[in-house]
XYZ file of C-alpha atoms in Angstrom:
565
model
C 48.080 23.375 -10.955
C 49.619 22.436 -13.752
C 47.664 19.305 -15.353
C 50.426 16.876 -14.418
C 50.098 17.105 -11.302
C 46.487 16.218 -11.400
C 46.361 11.860 -9.203
C 42.622 11.635 -10.752
C 41.821 8.620 -12.738
C 42.451 9.107 -16.661
C 39.135 7.918 -17.612
C 35.031 9.820 -15.918
C 32.501 8.450 -16.663
C 29.330 10.873 -16.691
C 26.018 11.187 -15.130
C 24.602 10.940 -18.184
C 25.827 10.266 -21.275
C 24.138 12.601 -24.062
C 24.193 16.090 -21.238
C 27.013 17.853 -19.512
C 27.281 16.496 -15.225
C 25.915 20.267 -14.106
C 22.111 18.722 -14.443
C 21.313 16.327 -11.785
C 17.508 16.885 -13.009
C 14.971 13.441 -12.685
C 13.782 12.483 -16.431
C 10.893 14.435 -17.642
C 8.491 11.926 -19.232
C 8.460 10.178 -15.539
C 11.225 7.180 -16.535
C 14.287 6.145 -15.156
C 17.436 7.747 -15.812
C 21.064 6.483 -16.939
C 22.027 6.592 -13.622
C 20.330 3.864 -12.087
C 21.164 2.026 -15.030
C 25.272 2.261 -14.888
C 27.640 -0.349 -12.422
C 29.349 1.584 -9.695
C 32.462 -0.380 -10.318
C 33.041 0.267 -14.489
C 30.588 2.625 -14.823
C 29.188 1.565 -17.152
C 25.735 0.418 -18.827
C 24.864 -2.336 -16.303
C 26.139 -5.982 -18.798
C 24.215 -9.062 -16.814
C 23.232 -7.302 -13.643
C 23.141 -9.279 -11.128
C 21.870 -7.696 -6.964
C 23.627 -7.951 -3.653
C 21.878 -9.361 -0.677
C 21.937 -5.530 -0.013
C 19.439 -4.303 -2.357
C 22.916 -3.070 -4.790
C 23.423 -3.430 -8.755
C 26.360 -4.471 -9.945
C 27.759 -6.096 -13.445
C 28.121 -10.406 -12.696
C 32.105 -9.589 -14.149
C 32.466 -6.702 -12.071
C 31.869 -7.811 -8.625
C 33.073 -11.045 -9.448
C 36.195 -9.617 -10.786
C 36.140 -7.387 -7.170
C 34.989 -10.430 -4.697
C 37.784 -12.309 -6.743
C 37.936 -15.540 -4.349
C 37.992 -14.533 -1.664
C 35.365 -15.661 0.733
C 34.162 -12.764 2.804
C 33.088 -9.902 0.425
C 31.536 -6.638 0.444
C 29.416 -4.510 -1.370
C 31.885 -1.981 -3.172
C 29.075 0.770 -2.302
C 27.898 1.238 0.483
C 30.891 -1.603 2.073
C 27.864 -4.174 3.939
C 30.142 -7.451 4.273
C 28.437 -10.305 4.089
C 29.940 -12.929 6.409
C 29.009 -15.138 3.268
C 29.892 -14.986 -0.140
C 26.272 -15.089 -2.225
C 25.240 -17.030 -4.785
C 25.092 -14.060 -7.394
C 22.327 -14.622 -9.736
C 21.711 -12.419 -13.623
C 18.447 -10.718 -12.477
C 17.262 -11.022 -15.858
C 13.892 -9.304 -15.752
C 16.311 -6.198 -14.480
C 18.185 -7.455 -17.779
C 15.373 -7.797 -20.081
C 15.184 -3.290 -18.517
C 18.396 -2.962 -19.268
C 18.879 -4.047 -22.435
C 15.663 -1.441 -23.590
C 17.014 1.321 -21.859
C 20.389 0.430 -24.774
C 18.284 0.081 -27.173
C 16.249 2.994 -26.946
C 19.481 4.909 -25.390
C 20.818 4.355 -29.389
C 17.740 4.806 -31.189
C 17.449 8.280 -29.279
C 21.133 9.672 -29.906
C 22.744 10.577 -32.525
C 25.764 7.960 -33.948
C 28.675 9.731 -32.835
C 31.724 9.797 -35.106
C 35.578 9.600 -34.693
C 37.279 12.844 -35.623
C 40.099 11.813 -36.680
C 39.060 9.512 -39.028
C 40.305 10.759 -43.012
C 37.656 8.679 -45.087
C 35.222 6.283 -43.728
C 34.232 7.741 -40.658
C 34.452 4.997 -38.628
C 31.821 5.247 -34.602
C 33.236 7.226 -32.584
C 34.141 4.475 -29.314
C 35.363 7.638 -27.095
C 35.635 11.717 -26.819
C 38.917 12.789 -25.025
C 37.461 15.927 -22.560
C 41.343 17.220 -22.732
C 41.494 17.000 -26.976
C 37.825 17.781 -27.983
C 38.342 15.309 -29.914
C 36.385 12.260 -31.124
C 38.228 9.068 -32.028
C 37.441 5.937 -32.791
C 39.400 1.868 -31.238
C 42.101 2.798 -33.004
C 42.052 6.595 -33.233
C 42.133 6.077 -29.402
C 45.394 3.916 -29.104
C 48.018 6.298 -27.935
C 45.759 7.409 -25.516
C 45.950 4.222 -23.838
C 49.934 3.391 -24.087
C 51.119 6.826 -24.623
C 51.501 7.994 -20.683
C 51.039 12.152 -21.083
C 47.585 10.705 -23.298
C 46.965 8.485 -20.632
C 45.951 11.209 -17.498
C 43.316 12.520 -21.106
C 39.813 13.044 -19.567
C 37.855 10.278 -21.770
C 33.804 9.886 -21.754
C 31.611 8.239 -23.730
C 31.391 9.853 -27.511
C 28.624 12.867 -26.910
C 28.925 15.028 -29.849
C 28.436 18.443 -27.410
C 32.006 18.329 -26.371
C 32.026 22.337 -26.472
C 29.305 21.677 -23.532
C 31.952 18.868 -21.341
C 34.588 21.833 -21.170
C 35.011 25.007 -19.429
C 34.052 28.092 -22.065
C 36.267 30.075 -20.090
C 39.536 27.879 -19.547
C 38.865 25.684 -21.831
C 39.853 23.351 -19.398
C 37.665 20.335 -19.603
C 34.542 20.456 -16.790
C 35.932 17.249 -13.743
C 34.908 19.175 -10.419
C 31.575 20.333 -9.033
C 30.975 23.140 -6.788
C 28.365 22.304 -4.954
C 28.367 26.401 -3.980
C 26.954 27.145 -6.987
C 25.679 23.726 -8.261
C 27.764 23.860 -11.460
C 30.507 22.403 -12.842
C 34.028 23.705 -13.075
C 36.896 23.005 -14.706
C 40.723 22.969 -12.439
C 41.472 26.806 -13.253
C 38.098 28.151 -12.692
C 38.735 26.446 -8.410
C 41.961 29.693 -8.425
C 39.623 32.330 -9.753
C 35.701 33.004 -8.822
C 34.748 29.964 -7.028
C 37.632 30.070 -4.976
C 36.864 29.748 -1.468
C 34.002 27.090 -2.684
C 32.843 23.417 -1.867
C 35.188 21.648 -4.631
C 34.024 18.237 -5.199
C 35.726 15.904 -8.432
C 32.740 15.486 -10.608
C 32.789 11.229 -9.501
C 32.161 12.670 -5.813
C 29.302 14.458 -6.535
C 27.572 11.533 -9.082
C 28.524 9.135 -6.316
C 26.771 11.280 -4.565
C 23.904 11.806 -6.496
C 23.422 8.055 -7.391
C 22.654 7.585 -3.567
C 19.988 9.695 -3.182
C 18.435 8.624 -6.447
C 18.502 5.111 -5.098
C 17.316 6.274 -1.791
C 14.768 7.446 -3.738
C 14.300 4.881 -6.118
C 14.167 3.324 -2.280
C 11.098 5.604 -1.349
C 9.756 5.230 -4.162
C 9.397 1.116 -4.768
C 8.229 1.504 -1.048
C 4.902 3.421 -2.104
C 4.886 0.928 -4.839
C 4.422 -1.998 -2.450
C 2.597 -0.305 0.344
C -0.173 1.280 -2.707
C -0.685 -2.558 -3.724
C -0.445 -3.899 -0.749
C -3.736 -1.548 0.091
C -5.113 -2.292 -3.068
C -4.748 -5.954 -1.392
C -6.693 -5.166 1.753
C -9.386 -3.352 -0.729
C -9.916 -5.650 -2.169
C -9.338 -8.322 0.522
C -12.190 -6.051 2.454
C -14.705 -5.949 -0.698
C -14.492 -9.574 -1.119
C -14.813 -10.456 2.880
C -17.972 -8.090 2.396
C -18.941 -9.694 -0.705
C -19.126 -13.105 1.715
C -20.996 -11.618 4.403
C -23.608 -10.415 2.382
C -23.684 -13.548 0.518
C -24.781 -15.508 3.964
C -26.136 -12.180 5.581
C -28.627 -12.773 2.796
C -28.315 -15.747 2.751
C -28.862 -15.576 6.558
C -32.323 -13.513 6.028
C -33.671 -16.244 3.282
C -33.536 -18.825 6.186
C -34.559 -16.704 8.774
C -37.813 -15.041 6.791
C -38.390 -18.753 4.769
C -39.070 -19.830 9.075
C -41.045 -16.994 9.356
C -43.410 -18.195 6.536
C -44.347 -21.110 7.429
C -44.455 -19.743 11.561
C -47.186 -17.986 9.419
C -48.447 -20.860 7.898
C -48.883 -23.433 10.531
C -50.234 -20.688 12.314
C -52.439 -19.465 9.251
C -53.558 -23.526 9.548
C -53.683 -23.635 13.070
C -56.257 -20.720 13.455
C -58.475 -22.722 10.392
C -58.641 -25.713 12.114
C -59.661 -23.838 15.563
C -62.323 -22.334 12.266
C -63.574 -25.280 11.052
C -63.826 -27.098 14.560
C -66.039 -24.358 15.527
C -68.461 -25.277 13.030
C -67.826 -28.654 12.873
C -69.888 -28.111 16.702
C -72.174 -25.538 15.130
C -73.204 -27.846 13.082
C -73.902 -31.256 14.874
C -75.748 -28.647 17.088
C -77.626 -27.623 14.484
C -78.676 -30.673 13.571
C -78.930 -31.959 16.918
C -81.608 -28.878 17.489
C -83.813 -29.798 14.004
C -83.539 -33.589 15.257
C -85.355 -32.437 18.547
C -87.722 -30.260 16.488
C -89.008 -32.512 14.311
C -89.542 -34.952 17.062
C -91.972 -31.941 18.378
C -93.709 -30.747 15.963
C -94.454 -34.640 15.623
C -96.002 -34.452 18.846
C -97.925 -31.530 17.821
C -99.254 -32.780 14.604
C -100.424 -35.805 16.562
C -102.205 -33.414 19.132
C -103.586 -31.198 16.691
C -105.584 -34.376 14.562
C -106.630 -35.927 18.235
C -108.472 -32.286 18.856
C -109.603 -32.399 15.639
C -111.498 -35.480 15.946
C -112.575 -34.108 18.842
C -114.281 -31.384 17.656
C -116.698 -33.438 16.255
C -118.788 -35.307 19.043
C -119.392 -34.142 22.497
C -118.738 -37.500 24.036
C -117.183 -37.129 27.737
C -116.175 -33.390 26.077
C -116.274 -32.661 28.898
C -114.695 -35.218 30.674
C -110.764 -35.068 29.362
C -111.535 -31.511 28.268
C -109.498 -29.931 30.589
C -106.385 -32.552 29.952
C -107.014 -31.752 26.461
C -106.378 -27.723 27.038
C -103.291 -28.463 28.420
C -100.602 -27.505 26.165
C -97.897 -29.962 25.480
C -94.713 -30.680 26.802
C -92.528 -28.880 24.344
C -89.002 -26.797 24.924
C -89.128 -22.289 25.263
C -87.166 -22.043 21.788
C -87.437 -18.290 21.789
C -83.721 -17.859 23.589
C -82.416 -20.765 21.405
C -80.954 -19.549 17.829
C -77.534 -20.254 15.981
C -74.835 -17.630 14.863
C -74.190 -18.186 11.141
C -71.081 -16.641 12.839
C -68.721 -17.577 15.335
C -68.022 -15.669 17.918
C -66.361 -12.307 17.840
C -64.689 -13.580 21.180
C -64.017 -16.682 20.441
C -61.546 -15.298 17.221
C -60.056 -12.445 18.739
C -59.307 -15.155 21.702
C -57.599 -17.894 19.373
C -55.602 -15.124 17.382
C -54.583 -13.439 20.594
C -53.370 -16.881 21.467
C -51.872 -17.938 18.247
C -50.279 -14.207 18.552
C -48.690 -14.978 21.572
C -47.331 -17.677 20.070
C -46.164 -16.866 16.559
C -44.181 -13.932 18.635
C -42.382 -16.143 21.131
C -41.452 -18.582 17.866
C -40.338 -15.458 16.288
C -38.237 -14.023 19.712
C -36.838 -17.355 19.825
C -35.390 -17.439 16.301
C -35.013 -14.006 15.676
C -32.764 -14.147 18.592
C -31.362 -17.592 17.381
C -29.792 -15.907 14.430
C -28.676 -12.691 16.249
C -26.845 -15.070 18.160
C -25.773 -17.535 15.482
C -24.192 -14.108 13.410
C -22.667 -11.946 16.382
C -20.452 -16.364 16.948
C -19.893 -16.702 14.205
C -18.149 -12.650 13.482
C -16.984 -13.447 16.904
C -14.852 -16.261 15.477
C -13.663 -13.917 12.316
C -12.743 -11.499 13.797
C -11.093 -12.506 16.593
C -8.165 -14.179 14.156
C -7.337 -10.594 14.414
C -6.533 -9.930 17.278
C -3.181 -8.218 18.199
C -0.747 -8.123 21.765
C -1.820 -5.136 23.448
C 0.622 -2.950 25.263
C 0.028 0.146 27.162
C 2.190 3.178 26.917
C 3.444 4.608 30.074
C 5.352 7.249 28.157
C 1.205 8.727 27.274
C -0.077 7.673 30.872
C -0.901 10.809 32.564
C 0.794 10.971 35.983
C -2.832 9.202 38.628
C -2.251 6.596 36.495
C -0.398 3.395 37.519
C 0.492 1.034 35.207
C 1.810 -2.432 35.490
C 5.174 -3.728 35.088
C 4.114 -6.022 32.065
C 2.611 -3.482 30.496
C -0.973 -4.237 30.802
C -3.159 -3.189 33.524
C -3.685 0.714 34.497
C -5.064 1.923 37.890
C -6.277 5.035 39.102
C -4.067 6.485 41.750
C -5.256 9.196 43.926
C -1.815 10.954 44.478
C -0.561 12.245 40.403
C 3.523 10.480 40.687
C 6.424 13.134 39.412
C 6.501 12.346 35.479
C 8.387 14.309 32.846
C 6.118 16.575 30.742
C 6.091 14.844 26.828
C 4.639 16.090 24.414
C 2.684 12.369 24.705
C 1.601 12.587 28.396
C -2.314 13.946 29.401
C -1.806 15.945 31.388
C -5.455 16.579 32.698
C -7.554 13.247 30.940
C -6.690 9.829 33.379
C -5.585 7.824 30.298
C -3.890 6.405 28.890
C -2.941 5.284 24.852
C -1.974 1.219 23.550
C 1.398 1.119 22.045
C 1.257 0.552 18.721
C -0.468 2.152 16.138
C -2.383 1.026 13.417
C -2.800 2.483 9.669
C -4.174 -0.010 7.389
C -5.759 -3.835 8.024
C -7.681 -5.124 11.042
C -6.769 -5.437 14.554
C -9.268 -6.831 18.185
C -8.210 -6.535 21.411
C -9.919 -7.963 25.240
C -10.491 -5.712 27.999
C -11.145 -7.023 31.957
C -13.703 -3.916 33.200
C -15.351 -6.661 36.435
C -15.974 -4.950 39.599
C -15.714 -1.718 37.775
C -18.550 1.802 38.060
C -16.970 3.619 35.563
C -14.176 2.799 32.540
C -13.890 3.806 28.682
C -12.288 2.325 26.225
C -12.088 2.642 22.121
C -9.874 3.937 19.758
C -8.032 7.620 19.478
C -5.682 9.180 16.494
C -2.333 9.661 17.128
C -2.959 13.542 16.393
C -5.882 13.697 19.524
C -5.373 15.889 21.970
C -2.543 15.366 24.526
C -3.061 18.316 26.582
C -6.034 19.400 28.559
C -10.161 18.087 29.155
C -10.743 15.958 25.800
C -14.241 15.752 24.829
C -14.833 12.028 23.520
C -16.268 11.924 20.419
C -15.658 11.151 16.437
C -14.921 14.595 15.663
C -12.441 14.703 18.358
C -10.827 12.162 17.343
C -12.578 8.950 19.085
C -13.842 6.774 18.949
C -15.547 4.871 22.737
C -18.218 3.618 25.145
C -18.012 3.685 27.966
C -19.589 3.771 32.008
C -20.490 5.199 34.736
C -22.396 5.105 38.010
C -22.267 1.814 37.631
C -25.201 0.347 36.418
C -24.763 3.215 33.024
C -23.235 2.375 29.850
C -22.953 4.799 26.630
C -21.282 4.553 23.241
C -19.732 8.076 22.665
C -21.110 9.333 19.591
C -22.113 13.084 18.823
C -24.693 12.618 20.604
C -23.959 10.315 23.375
C -26.026 6.958 22.907
C -27.898 5.512 26.231
C -26.787 1.287 25.945
C -29.638 -0.710 26.811
C -27.276 -4.317 28.271
C -28.925 -6.968 30.189
C -26.211 -7.528 32.155
C -22.989 -6.000 33.540
C -20.457 -5.963 31.352
C -17.165 -7.945 32.496
C -15.207 -8.488 29.292
C -16.102 -5.811 26.296
C -14.160 -7.258 22.683
C -12.515 -3.723 20.650
C -12.377 -4.591 16.851
C -11.412 -2.040 14.554
C -11.370 -2.433 10.487
C -9.507 0.586 9.260
C -10.672 0.103 5.619
C -13.881 0.147 6.161
C -13.995 2.558 9.352
C -15.784 0.339 11.614
C -14.725 0.460 15.697
C -17.056 -2.040 17.323
C -17.332 -3.463 20.676
C -19.272 -6.705 22.746
C -20.097 -8.694 25.041
C -17.306 -10.935 25.954
C -19.404 -13.685 28.351
C -23.148 -13.054 27.044
C -21.181 -13.378 22.687
C -23.313 -10.051 21.704
C -23.467 -7.637 20.007
C -22.525 -4.283 22.135
C -22.417 -0.824 19.007
C -20.359 0.152 15.974
C -19.533 3.132 15.169
C -20.020 3.027 11.370
C -18.687 4.413 7.907
C -15.443 6.095 9.594
C -12.456 7.706 7.612
C -9.185 7.203 9.411
C -6.647 8.283 7.747
C -3.618 8.258 10.173
C -2.990 6.063 12.695
C -5.432 4.768 15.293
C -3.745 3.725 19.654
C -6.170 1.541 22.227
C -6.886 3.758 24.389
C -7.541 3.097 28.206
C -9.124 5.382 30.785
C -9.490 3.302 34.445
C -11.930 7.367 35.515
C -11.791 7.688 38.580
C -10.262 5.866 42.232
C -13.755 7.203 43.643
C -12.716 6.011 47.375
C -12.063 2.436 46.189
C -14.966 2.204 44.922
C -13.461 1.653 41.506
C -9.852 0.560 42.241
C -10.578 -2.641 40.297
C -7.474 -2.481 37.011
C -8.704 -2.775 33.459
C -7.017 -5.609 31.740
C -5.760 -6.390 28.633
C -6.823 -10.105 28.330
C -4.206 -12.653 27.029
C -5.746 -13.559 23.072
C -4.001 -15.782 20.832
C -5.547 -15.578 16.939
C -8.128 -18.276 17.060
C -8.404 -20.736 13.293
């Protein structure tokens, strides 16, 4: 093949301005490579970069020249068509990055001088791979005007021109061998690389650039995902902080009420003791007064007896009368206890304790009810629309047409056995999975004698028997034997509930590792799995349990919800 037969463009741009095109490795420093600063139209570093709606970048002048006056345009790189001509604006942030790259590139690369200048060497504008010479603007003129020279391959000026020339055939390396991953010249394709997968360097550069853009897009998406994760974590910390402050305030309020109740009870006890003391003092005063009256009467009788003892007149007549003891009270069993009756104090304390317990129970119950109600209002903001995934349902399960209800049938349906379907555990998962944030849904369990609800990991074993516990990738609560409620932890936790559950709320905070269950009728908390660590998608989990001869025929129903303000 002769040189004159080549139909390729006169000028070739390599993937890098300072290294042979056979290397496409990323910059080891981790910075963006030069390929990401090249316009795919002019193949030069961007000047006034703009972005099209499809996300590709071009020089402002290049894209305008490419589109001309046409109203309907397409991306020159990916060919996506735009029904309306996009309004282009220079991406100032990207332009600053490009300018920084240009400055850094100019500092990092040694200046290439024109080989044709005799006296004062001018800065080279291009290097010719055919001539193996670098030319300044004036000496490059013949390559622009002489037809034969028009076919020469020009690249941005480089000092190591020999790296761009085939050492064996001394021809420009203008092709790329995909089999050997190296650049080759035209003559190489007729020798060592014959029958190899050979493409023009421009095509390989284009594909590599596409791969780089795809990788860059993936990296940018990873950055966005991590930024979102940081935002979620900060939000979670802020939410926890607010909840902690609220819990502290509630605790202060609760214990303040407790202290007030204790103080009130103490005051009542002191008041009772004071009243007992006053009653004892009044009793003592009355007894003393009565004793003093008797003493006065006894003294009077003693005086009379003293007087009569000195005379014998009529003594025998009045002796019987005088010998009678005066009418007085028997004081033997009458006494005043210096202490309050132990039984009295015990009874008083018992009454006060009962009153205090009732007050505390009522206060604590009210606080818990208020706290749960507040939590429910908060978590209902994360309500999601859950639809059952028919591809996961056990063959004996029957789903409603809207995929919102599931019941157990006694006969197994003829369904395809795909990898997602459960073959022994008679359950079904939600259609959508969640790998971050919070979500909440409610399920009606009314008139059922057995069921299991919760969330499960995407990797949960779909084939064979499943032991329900967090270690196996499932977090759930269950009803068995009509009134036996359990949290399926390891070991299971028996739940004490006042009433039969009618409607259950399930809330998950992925980052917090929290799975909570609520009784939505009484608006009370049932159970929470805390401190869990989730590393993959979580799916809502439903098991209506066996039909049991019609006793458990009621469906599990996913209830419609709307996010509360």
